[in-house]
Short mmCIF file of C-alpha atoms in Angstrom, two decimals:
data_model
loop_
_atom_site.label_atom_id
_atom_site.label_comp_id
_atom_site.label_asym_id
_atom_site.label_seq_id
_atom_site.Cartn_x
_atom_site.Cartn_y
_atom_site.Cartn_z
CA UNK R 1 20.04 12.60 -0.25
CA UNK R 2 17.07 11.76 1.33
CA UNK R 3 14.21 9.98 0.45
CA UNK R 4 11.57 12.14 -1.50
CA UNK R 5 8.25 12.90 0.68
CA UNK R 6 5.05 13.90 -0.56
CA UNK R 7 5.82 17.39 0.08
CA UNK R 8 8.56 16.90 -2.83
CA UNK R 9 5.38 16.30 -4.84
CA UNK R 10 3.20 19.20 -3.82
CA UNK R 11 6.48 21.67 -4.31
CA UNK R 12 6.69 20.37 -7.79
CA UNK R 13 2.90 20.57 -8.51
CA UNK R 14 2.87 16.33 -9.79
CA UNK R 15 0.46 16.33 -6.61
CA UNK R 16 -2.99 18.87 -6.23
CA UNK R 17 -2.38 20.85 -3.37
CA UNK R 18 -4.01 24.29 -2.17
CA UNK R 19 -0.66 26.05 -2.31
CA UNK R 20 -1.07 29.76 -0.68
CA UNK R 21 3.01 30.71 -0.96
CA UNK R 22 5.47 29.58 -3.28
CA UNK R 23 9.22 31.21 -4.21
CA UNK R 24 12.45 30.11 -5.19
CA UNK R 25 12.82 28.53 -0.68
CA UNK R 26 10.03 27.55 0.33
CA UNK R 27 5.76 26.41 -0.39
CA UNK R 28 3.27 26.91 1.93
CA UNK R 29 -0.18 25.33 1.24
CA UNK R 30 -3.42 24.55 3.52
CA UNK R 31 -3.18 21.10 5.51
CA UNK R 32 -5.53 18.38 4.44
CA UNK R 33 -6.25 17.66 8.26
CA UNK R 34 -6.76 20.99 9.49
CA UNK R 35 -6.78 21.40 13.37
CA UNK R 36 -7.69 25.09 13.68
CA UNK R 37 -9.43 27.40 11.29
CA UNK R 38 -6.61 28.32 9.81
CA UNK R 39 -3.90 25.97 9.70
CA UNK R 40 -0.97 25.86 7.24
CA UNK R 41 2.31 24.08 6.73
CA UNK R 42 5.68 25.89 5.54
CA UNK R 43 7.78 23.97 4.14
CA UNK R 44 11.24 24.63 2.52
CA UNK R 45 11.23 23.86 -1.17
CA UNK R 46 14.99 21.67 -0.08
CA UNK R 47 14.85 18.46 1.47
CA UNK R 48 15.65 18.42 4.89
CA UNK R 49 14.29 15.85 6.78
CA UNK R 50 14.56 17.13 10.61
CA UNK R 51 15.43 20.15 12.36
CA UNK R 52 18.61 17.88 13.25
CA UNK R 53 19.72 17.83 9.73
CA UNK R 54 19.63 21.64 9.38
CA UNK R 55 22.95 23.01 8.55
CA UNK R 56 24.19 26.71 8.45
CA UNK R 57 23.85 26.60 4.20
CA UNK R 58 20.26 26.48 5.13
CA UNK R 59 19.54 29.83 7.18
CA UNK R 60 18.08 31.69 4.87
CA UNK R 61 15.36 28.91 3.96
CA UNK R 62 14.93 28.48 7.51
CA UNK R 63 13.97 32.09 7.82
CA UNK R 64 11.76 32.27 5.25
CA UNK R 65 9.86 30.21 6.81
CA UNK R 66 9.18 32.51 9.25
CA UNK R 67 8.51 35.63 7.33
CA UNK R 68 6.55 33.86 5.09
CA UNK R 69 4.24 32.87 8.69
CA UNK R 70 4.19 36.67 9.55
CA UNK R 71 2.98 37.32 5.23
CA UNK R 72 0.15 34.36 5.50
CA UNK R 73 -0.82 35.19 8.88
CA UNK R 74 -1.74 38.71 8.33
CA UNK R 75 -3.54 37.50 5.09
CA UNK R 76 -5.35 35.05 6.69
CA UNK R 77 -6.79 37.69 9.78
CA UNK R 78 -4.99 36.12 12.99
CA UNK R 79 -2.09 38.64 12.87
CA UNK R 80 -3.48 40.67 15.54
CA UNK R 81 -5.42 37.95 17.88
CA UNK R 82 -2.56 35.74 17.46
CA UNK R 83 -1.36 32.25 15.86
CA UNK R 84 0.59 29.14 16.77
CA UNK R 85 3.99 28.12 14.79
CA UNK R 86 5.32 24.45 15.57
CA UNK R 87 7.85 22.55 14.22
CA UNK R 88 7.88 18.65 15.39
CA UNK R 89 11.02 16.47 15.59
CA UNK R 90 11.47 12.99 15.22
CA UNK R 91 8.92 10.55 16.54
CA UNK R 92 8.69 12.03 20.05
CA UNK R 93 8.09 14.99 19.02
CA UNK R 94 5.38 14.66 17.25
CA UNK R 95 6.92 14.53 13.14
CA UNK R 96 4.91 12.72 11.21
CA UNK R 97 6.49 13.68 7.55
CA UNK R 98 10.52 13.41 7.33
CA UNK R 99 10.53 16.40 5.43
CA UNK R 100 11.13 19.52 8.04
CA UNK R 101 7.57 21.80 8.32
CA UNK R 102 6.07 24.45 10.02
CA UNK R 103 3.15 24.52 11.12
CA UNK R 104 1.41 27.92 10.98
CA UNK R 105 -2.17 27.64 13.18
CA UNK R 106 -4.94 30.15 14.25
CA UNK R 107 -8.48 31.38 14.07
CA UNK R 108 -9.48 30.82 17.41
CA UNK R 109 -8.01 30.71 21.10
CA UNK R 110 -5.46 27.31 20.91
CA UNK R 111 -5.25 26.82 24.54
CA UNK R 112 -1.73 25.66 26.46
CA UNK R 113 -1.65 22.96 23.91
CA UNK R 114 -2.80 21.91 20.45
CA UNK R 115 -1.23 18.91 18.46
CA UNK R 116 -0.26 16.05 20.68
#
């Protein structure tokens, strides 16, 4: 097993967090450094640490993910205008927290590029 992250923490509520989504798979809650209006991270409720350590016992979580992106984007208004989803790998790409995320961003145009 991994090591726990602070994510562990927020899923299990030992840490405040302003949690938006939460089921049996996966939490989503608001990130404390926000870099658009609306920017949230997904994150399975399961360990995983990077995209590289997925396995095929995890496909459903992993798609959660997603529809749970399409549930808080249309709550949060940037259905229709449009958001950003990003998940970063490993140092060069960007992960920052060994405990796989999605990022879920929007409320304004993000350009060709937004976190790097």
């Amino acid at each position: 097993m991994s090591e726990e992250t602070i994510f562990s923490k927020i899923i299990r509520k030992e840490i405040p967090a302003d949690v938006l989504y939460q089921d049996d798979l996966v939490t989503a809650f608001r990130d404390i450094n926000p870099r658009a209006p609306s920017h949230i991270l997904i994150i399975p409720n399961k360990l995983i640490p990077t995209t590289n350590d997925v396995e095929a016992e995890d496909e459903l979580a992993m798609g959660r993910l997603f529809t749970v992106a399409k549930k808080l984007a249309k709550e949060e208004g940037i259905d229709e205008d449009g958001y950003r989803l990003i998940v970063n790998c490993n140092s060069h790409g960007g992960q920052e927290v060994y405990h796989i995320h999605m990022h879920l961003l929007g409320g304004r145009p993000l350009g060709p590029l937004l976190l790097g």
